[in-house]
XYZ file of C-alpha atoms in Angstrom:
604
model
C 26.399 -12.174 7.123
C 26.566 -8.478 6.330
C 23.541 -7.225 4.458
C 23.820 -4.679 1.663
C 21.119 -2.155 0.884
C 20.779 -0.644 -2.589
C 20.002 3.051 -2.224
C 17.918 4.922 -4.771
C 18.990 8.473 -5.499
C 16.856 11.544 -5.017
C 16.694 13.778 -8.084
C 19.203 16.320 -6.775
C 21.810 13.558 -6.439
C 21.556 12.429 -10.090
C 24.562 13.349 -12.308
C 23.498 15.951 -14.864
C 24.708 13.856 -17.821
C 22.022 11.269 -16.988
C 19.261 13.874 -17.267
C 17.565 15.669 -20.124
C 18.421 19.278 -20.920
C 15.285 21.291 -20.182
C 17.218 24.531 -20.720
C 16.306 24.139 -24.383
C 12.704 24.850 -23.342
C 13.332 27.457 -20.631
C 16.759 28.358 -19.185
C 15.249 28.773 -15.715
C 12.009 28.474 -13.757
C 12.011 32.258 -13.458
C 11.801 32.619 -17.242
C 9.069 29.986 -17.260
C 7.139 32.082 -14.712
C 7.584 35.162 -16.916
C 6.185 33.189 -19.863
C 3.125 32.238 -17.805
C 2.441 35.927 -17.180
C 2.775 36.562 -20.916
C 0.364 33.737 -21.726
C -2.134 35.073 -19.204
C -2.074 38.520 -20.849
C -2.387 37.019 -24.314
C -5.496 35.072 -23.293
C -7.197 38.361 -22.326
C -6.521 39.783 -25.803
C -8.954 37.298 -27.333
C -11.871 39.393 -26.082
C -11.422 41.555 -29.198
C -12.367 38.615 -31.415
C -15.549 37.634 -29.577
C -18.723 38.046 -31.659
C -16.599 39.255 -34.588
C -15.741 36.073 -36.540
C -18.812 36.383 -38.745
C -17.754 39.835 -39.946
C -15.326 38.598 -42.574
C -12.468 36.359 -43.687
C -9.810 38.708 -42.297
C -11.322 38.677 -38.806
C -11.428 34.879 -38.788
C -7.840 34.590 -40.038
C -6.501 37.027 -37.432
C -8.234 35.122 -34.647
C -6.936 31.738 -35.847
C -3.400 33.112 -36.202
C -3.555 34.457 -32.634
C -4.865 31.076 -31.446
C -1.970 29.343 -33.207
C 0.609 31.555 -31.476
C -0.986 31.046 -28.068
C -1.103 27.298 -28.622
C 2.638 27.156 -29.330
C 3.421 29.128 -26.155
C 1.204 26.930 -23.979
C 2.653 23.719 -25.431
C 6.203 24.716 -24.483
C 5.254 25.973 -21.021
C 3.117 22.924 -20.288
C 5.811 20.533 -21.507
C 8.419 22.124 -19.259
C 6.279 21.672 -16.128
C 5.114 18.203 -17.166
C 8.661 16.939 -17.763
C 9.844 18.368 -14.450
C 7.046 16.507 -12.683
C 7.780 13.299 -14.607
C 11.417 13.490 -13.507
C 10.400 13.913 -9.866
C 6.741 13.709 -8.923
C 7.544 13.953 -5.209
C 8.887 17.511 -5.457
C 6.195 19.910 -4.109
C 7.404 22.684 -6.446
C 7.024 20.416 -9.490
C 3.532 19.480 -8.314
C 2.583 23.115 -7.759
C 3.983 24.301 -11.095
C 2.175 21.564 -12.976
C -1.084 22.548 -11.284
C -0.387 26.192 -12.187
C 0.099 25.546 -15.924
C -2.815 23.085 -15.971
C -5.103 25.752 -14.557
C -3.803 28.284 -17.073
C -4.329 25.860 -19.934
C -7.885 25.227 -18.750
C -8.455 28.983 -18.569
C -7.257 29.379 -22.159
C -9.501 26.572 -23.409
C -12.514 28.184 -21.732
C -11.608 31.675 -22.955
C -11.185 30.461 -26.527
C -14.195 28.127 -26.637
C -16.145 30.908 -28.396
C -14.039 30.319 -31.535
C -15.546 26.913 -32.212
C -19.024 28.053 -31.233
C -18.958 31.100 -33.515
C -17.572 29.128 -36.453
C -20.282 26.495 -36.012
C -22.902 29.260 -35.912
C -21.916 30.524 -39.378
C -24.307 29.818 -42.243
C -23.545 26.901 -44.505
C -21.009 27.768 -47.191
C -19.572 30.808 -45.391
C -16.305 29.092 -44.461
C -15.710 28.034 -48.054
C -16.418 31.619 -49.167
C -13.982 33.004 -46.558
C -11.234 30.634 -47.737
C -11.645 31.895 -51.309
C -11.390 35.500 -50.097
C -8.431 34.940 -47.766
C -5.725 32.461 -48.990
C -4.151 32.461 -45.509
C -7.084 30.382 -44.282
C -6.149 27.420 -46.493
C -3.685 26.028 -43.924
C -6.534 25.987 -41.394
C -8.973 24.249 -43.745
C -8.385 20.717 -42.441
C -9.271 21.716 -38.894
C -12.170 23.863 -40.045
C -13.612 20.998 -42.109
C -13.324 18.602 -39.167
C -14.966 21.150 -36.894
C -17.913 21.598 -39.258
C -18.232 17.810 -39.451
C -18.540 17.654 -35.652
C -21.382 20.179 -35.567
C -24.044 17.551 -34.864
C -22.295 16.677 -31.582
C -21.747 20.215 -30.315
C -23.781 21.673 -27.454
C -24.860 25.283 -26.954
C -22.044 27.859 -26.749
C -22.781 28.425 -23.050
C -22.608 24.703 -22.290
C -19.407 24.266 -24.295
C -17.817 27.146 -22.387
C -18.891 25.604 -19.063
C -17.469 22.209 -20.034
C -14.221 23.844 -21.154
C -13.975 25.670 -17.820
C -14.290 22.293 -16.089
C -11.428 20.900 -18.151
C -9.056 20.573 -15.219
C -11.690 18.722 -13.203
C -12.357 16.430 -16.136
C -8.686 15.500 -16.028
C -8.869 14.810 -12.276
C -9.193 10.979 -12.512
C -5.891 10.734 -14.357
C -4.166 13.187 -12.006
C -5.433 11.345 -8.917
C -4.305 8.025 -10.377
C -0.815 9.363 -11.141
C -0.408 10.936 -7.709
C -1.519 7.739 -5.972
C 0.842 5.670 -8.065
C 3.927 7.882 -8.039
C 3.739 9.805 -4.776
C 1.633 7.823 -2.282
C 2.164 4.129 -2.941
C 4.932 2.683 -0.809
C 6.245 -0.795 -1.555
C 7.917 -2.947 1.058
C 11.513 -3.985 0.340
C 12.191 -7.717 0.235
C 15.130 -10.023 0.781
C 16.925 -12.150 -1.758
C 18.150 -15.681 -0.993
C 21.320 -14.307 0.628
C 19.505 -11.958 2.976
C 20.225 -8.761 1.067
C 17.409 -6.227 1.257
C 16.217 -5.081 -2.167
C 14.253 -1.845 -2.699
C 10.869 -1.867 -4.398
C 8.995 0.750 -6.404
C 6.635 0.883 -9.369
C 9.558 1.755 -11.640
C 11.849 -0.956 -10.292
C 9.201 -3.658 -10.594
C 8.259 -2.783 -14.165
C 11.780 -2.120 -15.431
C 13.820 -4.670 -13.472
C 12.123 -7.280 -11.312
C 9.511 -8.421 -13.870
C 12.422 -9.318 -16.143
C 14.591 -10.896 -13.451
C 16.273 -14.180 -14.310
C 15.967 -15.254 -10.671
C 12.565 -16.887 -10.131
C 12.728 -16.357 -6.374
C 13.425 -12.610 -6.717
C 10.831 -12.228 -9.470
C 8.079 -13.864 -7.420
C 8.994 -12.117 -4.157
C 9.012 -8.754 -5.924
C 5.635 -9.582 -7.436
C 4.282 -10.446 -3.983
C 5.493 -7.119 -2.559
C 4.090 -5.250 -5.565
C 0.669 -6.902 -5.400
C 0.433 -6.436 -1.614
C 0.589 -2.659 -2.069
C -1.755 -2.650 -5.074
C -4.412 -4.429 -3.012
C -4.316 -1.638 -0.430
C -5.261 0.910 -3.104
C -7.722 -1.109 -5.205
C -10.874 0.661 -3.978
C -9.340 4.115 -4.437
C -8.097 3.346 -7.956
C -11.408 1.655 -8.830
C -13.320 4.793 -7.827
C -10.868 6.882 -9.833
C -11.212 4.745 -12.964
C -14.994 4.530 -12.578
C -15.099 8.339 -12.534
C -13.126 8.432 -15.796
C -15.348 5.879 -17.543
C -18.616 7.403 -16.315
C -17.381 10.845 -17.379
C -16.909 9.585 -20.935
C -20.274 7.775 -20.965
C -22.041 10.915 -19.731
C -20.313 13.170 -22.269
C -21.193 10.744 -25.072
C -24.869 10.877 -24.124
C -24.834 14.668 -23.823
C -23.292 14.912 -27.280
C -25.698 12.396 -28.836
C -23.151 9.746 -29.729
C -24.303 6.168 -30.085
C -21.878 5.200 -27.308
C -18.760 6.373 -25.503
C -16.758 4.124 -27.828
C -18.149 5.923 -30.874
C -17.291 9.282 -29.289
C -13.725 8.277 -28.409
C -13.079 6.794 -31.859
C -14.424 9.868 -33.645
C -11.277 12.051 -33.299
C -9.143 9.043 -34.252
C -11.051 8.890 -37.573
C -11.513 5.166 -37.101
C -14.739 3.220 -37.612
C -16.225 0.962 -34.947
C -15.700 -1.948 -37.363
C -11.965 -1.225 -37.635
C -11.721 -0.994 -33.841
C -13.563 -4.256 -33.203
C -11.752 -6.042 -36.015
C -8.346 -5.100 -34.580
C -9.245 -6.469 -31.149
C -11.235 -9.527 -32.267
C -8.710 -10.780 -34.826
C -5.703 -10.617 -32.526
C -7.530 -11.760 -29.373
C -8.782 -14.862 -31.186
C -5.992 -15.717 -33.615
C -2.945 -14.856 -31.513
C -4.025 -16.812 -28.419
C -2.925 -20.251 -29.705
C 0.535 -18.907 -30.609
C 1.001 -17.237 -27.227
C -0.135 -20.332 -25.350
C 2.576 -22.276 -27.173
C 5.015 -19.547 -26.178
C 3.993 -19.789 -22.490
C 4.311 -23.583 -22.520
C 7.746 -23.353 -24.135
C 8.878 -20.809 -21.555
C 7.667 -22.988 -18.672
C 9.540 -25.975 -20.105
C 12.804 -24.131 -20.822
C 12.843 -22.361 -17.433
C 11.949 -25.567 -15.589
C 9.101 -23.898 -13.673
C 6.740 -25.822 -11.430
C 3.887 -23.814 -12.937
C 3.621 -20.794 -15.203
C 2.528 -17.886 -13.035
C 1.464 -14.562 -14.489
C 4.585 -12.942 -13.045
C 6.743 -15.431 -14.983
C 5.520 -14.360 -18.427
C 8.226 -11.716 -18.853
C 11.010 -13.838 -17.368
C 13.856 -13.950 -19.893
C 14.794 -17.136 -21.661
C 18.511 -17.823 -22.089
C 19.267 -16.092 -18.793
C 22.972 -16.892 -19.174
C 22.861 -14.921 -22.414
C 21.445 -11.768 -20.804
C 23.287 -9.246 -22.929
C 24.511 -6.226 -21.030
C 25.116 -2.962 -22.792
C 25.825 0.584 -21.776
C 23.696 3.493 -22.904
C 26.552 4.653 -25.156
C 26.882 1.232 -26.802
C 23.127 0.997 -27.299
C 23.066 4.420 -28.957
C 25.632 3.256 -31.531
C 23.663 0.087 -32.319
C 20.481 2.129 -32.798
C 22.235 4.614 -35.095
C 23.653 1.763 -37.197
C 20.257 0.073 -37.490
C 18.573 3.287 -38.665
C 21.062 4.142 -41.411
C 18.641 2.473 -43.811
C 16.342 5.469 -43.192
C 18.800 7.853 -44.817
C 20.954 10.812 -43.690
C 18.217 13.285 -42.667
C 16.562 10.831 -40.301
C 19.878 9.532 -38.952
C 21.033 13.069 -38.162
C 17.904 13.681 -36.068
C 18.559 10.569 -33.966
C 22.241 11.438 -33.592
C 21.345 14.902 -32.314
C 19.071 13.313 -29.743
C 21.941 11.331 -28.252
C 24.445 14.195 -28.371
C 22.204 16.990 -27.099
C 20.703 15.233 -24.062
C 17.184 14.745 -25.307
C 16.998 11.631 -23.086
C 16.572 11.285 -19.313
C 18.033 7.894 -18.343
C 18.419 8.225 -14.548
C 16.708 6.132 -11.895
C 15.589 8.316 -9.004
C 12.852 8.484 -6.403
C 9.688 10.053 -7.792
C 10.508 9.500 -11.445
C 7.654 8.425 -13.702
C 7.582 4.744 -14.618
C 7.891 3.276 -18.089
C 9.111 5.267 -21.061
C 7.650 8.039 -23.201
C 8.529 10.699 -25.754
C 7.250 14.278 -25.554
C 7.679 16.431 -28.665
C 6.809 20.070 -27.989
C 6.295 22.239 -31.041
C 9.042 24.832 -31.382
C 11.623 22.711 -29.601
C 13.035 19.199 -29.925
C 11.622 15.934 -28.531
C 12.327 14.675 -25.016
C 12.531 11.003 -24.042
C 12.103 9.525 -20.567
C 13.463 6.051 -19.818
C 14.997 4.352 -16.783
C 18.168 2.800 -18.213
C 19.045 -0.652 -16.852
C 22.140 -1.563 -18.939
C 20.433 -4.314 -20.929
C 19.745 -4.795 -24.620
C 15.993 -4.924 -24.070
C 16.332 -1.278 -23.102
C 17.925 -0.754 -26.512
C 14.654 -1.769 -28.168
C 12.676 0.530 -25.841
C 15.011 3.414 -26.660
C 14.729 2.739 -30.408
C 10.934 2.780 -29.967
C 10.908 6.179 -28.270
C 13.286 7.585 -30.880
C 10.741 6.430 -33.456
C 8.269 8.849 -31.873
C 10.989 11.507 -31.711
C 11.950 11.151 -35.384
C 8.309 11.214 -36.436
C 7.378 14.388 -34.567
C 10.644 16.143 -35.303
C 9.844 15.780 -39.025
C 6.145 16.599 -38.590
C 6.920 19.680 -36.457
C 9.474 20.840 -39.015
C 7.181 20.411 -42.028
C 3.732 21.322 -40.664
C 2.164 24.158 -38.741
C 1.218 23.341 -35.170
C -2.466 22.644 -35.902
C -1.540 20.113 -38.612
C 1.125 18.135 -36.739
C -0.763 15.415 -34.889
C -1.977 12.369 -36.812
C -4.643 10.026 -35.518
C -3.835 7.961 -32.424
C -4.504 4.968 -34.659
C -1.248 5.741 -36.485
C 0.840 7.019 -33.581
C 2.579 3.753 -32.640
C 3.585 2.810 -36.196
C 6.748 4.992 -36.426
C 7.948 3.868 -32.994
C 7.493 0.138 -33.531
C 8.995 0.382 -37.021
C 12.293 1.411 -35.410
C 12.123 -1.715 -33.245
C 11.550 -3.834 -36.345
C 14.499 -2.190 -38.125
C 16.710 -2.759 -35.081
C 15.714 -6.424 -35.080
C 16.426 -6.773 -38.808
C 19.835 -5.129 -38.352
C 20.828 -7.423 -35.490
C 19.672 -10.551 -37.328
C 21.517 -9.553 -40.493
C 24.781 -8.920 -38.649
C 24.780 -11.829 -36.207
C 24.883 -15.395 -37.499
C 25.436 -16.995 -34.096
C 22.493 -19.300 -33.267
C 22.154 -18.121 -29.687
C 22.390 -14.480 -30.681
C 19.745 -14.995 -33.354
C 17.495 -16.627 -30.771
C 18.035 -13.658 -28.453
C 16.976 -11.190 -31.182
C 13.887 -13.285 -31.917
C 13.059 -13.069 -28.219
C 13.400 -9.263 -28.290
C 11.046 -9.031 -31.252
C 8.627 -11.285 -29.416
C 8.971 -8.866 -26.495
C 7.753 -6.067 -28.740
C 4.823 -8.113 -30.003
C 4.030 -9.191 -26.443
C 3.909 -5.542 -25.355
C 1.655 -4.425 -28.225
C -0.281 -7.531 -29.261
C -0.727 -9.035 -25.779
C -0.352 -6.531 -22.915
C -2.021 -3.577 -24.651
C -4.409 -5.663 -26.743
C -5.729 -7.376 -23.596
C -6.051 -3.929 -22.019
C -8.119 -2.922 -25.037
C -10.385 -5.954 -24.678
C -10.755 -5.196 -20.960
C -11.520 -1.558 -21.743
C -14.138 -2.597 -24.301
C -15.908 -4.778 -21.720
C -15.750 -2.118 -18.984
C -17.340 0.510 -21.239
C -20.101 -1.956 -22.108
C -20.804 -2.485 -18.386
C -20.881 1.271 -17.797
C -23.239 1.817 -20.764
C -25.516 -0.840 -19.226
C -25.531 1.020 -15.911
C -23.376 -1.430 -13.948
C -21.374 -0.140 -10.974
C -17.632 -0.312 -11.617
C -16.377 -1.506 -8.237
C -12.947 -2.957 -7.501
C -14.550 -6.412 -7.413
C -16.193 -5.956 -10.814
C -13.067 -4.544 -12.463
C -10.956 -7.360 -11.038
C -13.401 -10.015 -12.255
C -13.469 -8.538 -15.758
C -9.661 -8.480 -15.933
C -9.480 -12.088 -14.709
C -11.953 -13.156 -17.416
C -10.014 -11.455 -20.202
C -6.718 -13.013 -19.114
C -8.226 -16.468 -18.571
C -9.909 -16.528 -21.974
C -6.681 -15.553 -23.715
C -4.209 -17.760 -21.834
C -6.471 -20.739 -21.171
C -4.966 -23.174 -18.688
C -1.362 -22.436 -19.718
C -0.971 -19.572 -17.217
C -2.242 -19.330 -13.642
C -4.307 -16.163 -13.377
C -3.833 -15.249 -9.712
C -5.026 -12.248 -7.713
C -2.076 -10.123 -8.803
C -2.823 -10.810 -12.469
C -6.435 -9.788 -11.922
C -5.269 -6.455 -10.477
C -3.243 -5.419 -13.523
C -6.059 -2.990 -14.410
C -4.473 -0.789 -11.719
C -1.125 -0.528 -13.470
C -1.645 1.333 -16.738
C -2.267 5.087 -17.156
C -3.504 4.437 -20.723
C -7.028 3.739 -19.468
C -7.291 7.452 -18.716
C -6.327 8.439 -22.265
C -9.457 7.469 -24.176
C -9.236 4.422 -26.434
C -5.449 4.298 -26.562
C -4.415 0.685 -25.743
C -5.734 -0.885 -28.966
C -3.762 1.600 -31.086
C -0.514 -0.122 -30.074
C -1.559 -3.211 -32.001
C -2.744 -1.114 -34.966
C 0.611 0.658 -35.129
C 2.614 -2.559 -34.908
C 0.430 -4.203 -37.532
C 1.318 -1.370 -39.908
C 5.017 -1.243 -38.989
C 5.358 -5.007 -39.483
C 4.201 -4.534 -43.063
C 6.367 -1.436 -43.662
C 9.498 -3.107 -42.242
C 9.009 -6.030 -44.613
C 8.568 -3.604 -47.528
C 11.761 -1.723 -46.613
C 13.613 -5.025 -46.455
C 12.234 -6.029 -49.850
C 12.108 -2.714 -51.785
C 14.734 -0.554 -50.071
C 14.774 3.176 -50.885
C 11.315 3.512 -52.507
C 9.660 2.143 -49.347
C 11.846 4.410 -47.159
C 10.933 7.467 -49.249
C 7.206 6.721 -48.932
C 7.568 6.317 -45.186
C 9.461 9.595 -44.704
C 6.740 11.379 -46.697
C 4.179 9.890 -44.322
C 6.135 11.096 -41.272
C 6.460 14.617 -42.691
C 2.718 14.702 -43.419
C 1.879 14.831 -39.716
C -1.874 15.067 -39.355
C -2.696 16.327 -42.840
C -4.139 12.944 -43.848
C -6.477 10.490 -42.169
C -4.832 7.317 -40.811
C -6.065 5.070 -43.610
C -4.740 7.545 -46.189
C -1.385 7.833 -44.406
C -0.920 4.078 -44.323
C -2.126 3.573 -47.886
C 0.495 6.127 -48.937
C 3.064 3.925 -47.192
C 1.686 0.875 -49.009
C -0.460 -0.706 -46.274
C -4.238 -1.091 -46.569
C -5.649 -1.235 -43.037
C -9.250 -1.248 -44.262
C -8.915 -5.024 -44.631
C -7.991 -7.652 -41.999
C -5.122 -8.926 -44.147
C -2.302 -6.884 -42.527
C -3.510 -7.969 -39.060
C -3.563 -11.644 -40.023
C -0.129 -11.371 -41.660
C 1.311 -9.753 -38.534
C -0.175 -12.489 -36.331
C 1.262 -15.112 -38.685
C 4.673 -13.433 -38.415
C 4.489 -13.730 -34.625
C 3.683 -17.415 -35.081
C 6.745 -17.838 -37.296
C 8.957 -16.218 -34.640
C 7.641 -18.681 -32.041
C 8.247 -21.552 -34.486
C 11.854 -20.472 -34.924
C 12.273 -20.074 -31.177
C 10.911 -23.566 -30.476
C 13.176 -25.106 -33.143
C 16.227 -23.422 -31.622
C 15.710 -25.403 -28.411
C 15.477 -28.784 -30.176
């Protein structure tokens, strides 16, 4: 029998229409290089402001305006290099250019660290006096107030400058992890039942094989995937331990109660809110998800429910295929409820190549949205011609719509809201897509399929990322207690978290215990738990839009335009959701339970 081999393209072989248009950032790498020279010269100009901020309101304003302009230039230049590397991390030029802009960004942070130090050295009440004298400072007041609030955790100006100069090294654990994952890890191909050799990569496993309807392919792919992970477990453990111990050390230097307190501080979230989010879902969702796992095992006719079977699709004969063009139309239809301004933003994204949909060697796994100030958002996804990808794309366009509006309505320093809020706009789009599909499809099997897609979203945010958050919480506790974070320890902790959540409904094998090696989010502070916070909020907002219509939409658009000008609790209260209580979390968990109820009934 003749064997067929599926060949993955290198980046240069990918048709241009499947790629994003980076010309909107810089028409060429040469112009990007010229911009780097300009940034370098602008950094040197900040010497004129050193030891001068105390002299008056005008001096402070001029310095902050110059900092704002430099920030916008660096954001665009950094985004260009970062997106090039994400599209092909194996290209030595992309690697070198990313290192170049990273070093320049670190240089700017160190050179400008005096700004914070000099502002913090001002006598009490001076900032308020300066704002009265110089109205132009009012737009900077939010950041200035937050800076003054952080004074108790600041170190000496010399120490702050030294730490800023080490910024690139502080980011080393994440960079090492990404390089190991994207450039060094090689996965063995495997054969299907007919003897065809199938390629394997991080991207292919996470975007295709995990969701395969063929149990044999799914489990063989998992075996190949885990075999390579095992070879790198000590390297990745050392990398992650460096990240965790870095945060613990910084927290102690800055006199925080713990690393968790330090990492939650910029999110403007209390430790009680953080623990409540994790505890409520970890405890109350587990019974629902165990029912879901048992139902899946029964419907798929599996001998046992392995960890690698959890994402296996139900109704495999009803695996809806869709092209990227068809998916874009469905998304646009589902978001009409958001009104013309929002719809036009999303339509531009599809027409103007904001999205990179290709599959090529060296491309970053998963999906993300990058929204550089002064340009438009960019979305990375590996398109697989299925409707699940439609939900992922709607999610990323939720980020795009949010930051397009925030960038348009706020100055650069007031754009970013708390991480606690960041996943609400993205998951709301998934909820609206689900509502649209349910409202326009009465077929029982189609309705069941949509329910399964919504459960996929909740699984991603309330299970995958929530269990990461619980794991992260336990790892930081071990580090605070002085425990060594070895590969064995990290694997045991992950196994415990998964076993406690799934009980005896899912076999937690070695591969499951190594899932701590798979997510880059661990290197991004306390990020994983925010997925569940965002989806909790968007569940409530989606239900309000369905019930109230335009008034709820108007409130939500105001929240998106507000960017980072309000704290997360204020933003969500403006939308009509009070996250200071556990009620929205419990209601969201109950909604997941109702989806599983409907799913179970559909098979009776």
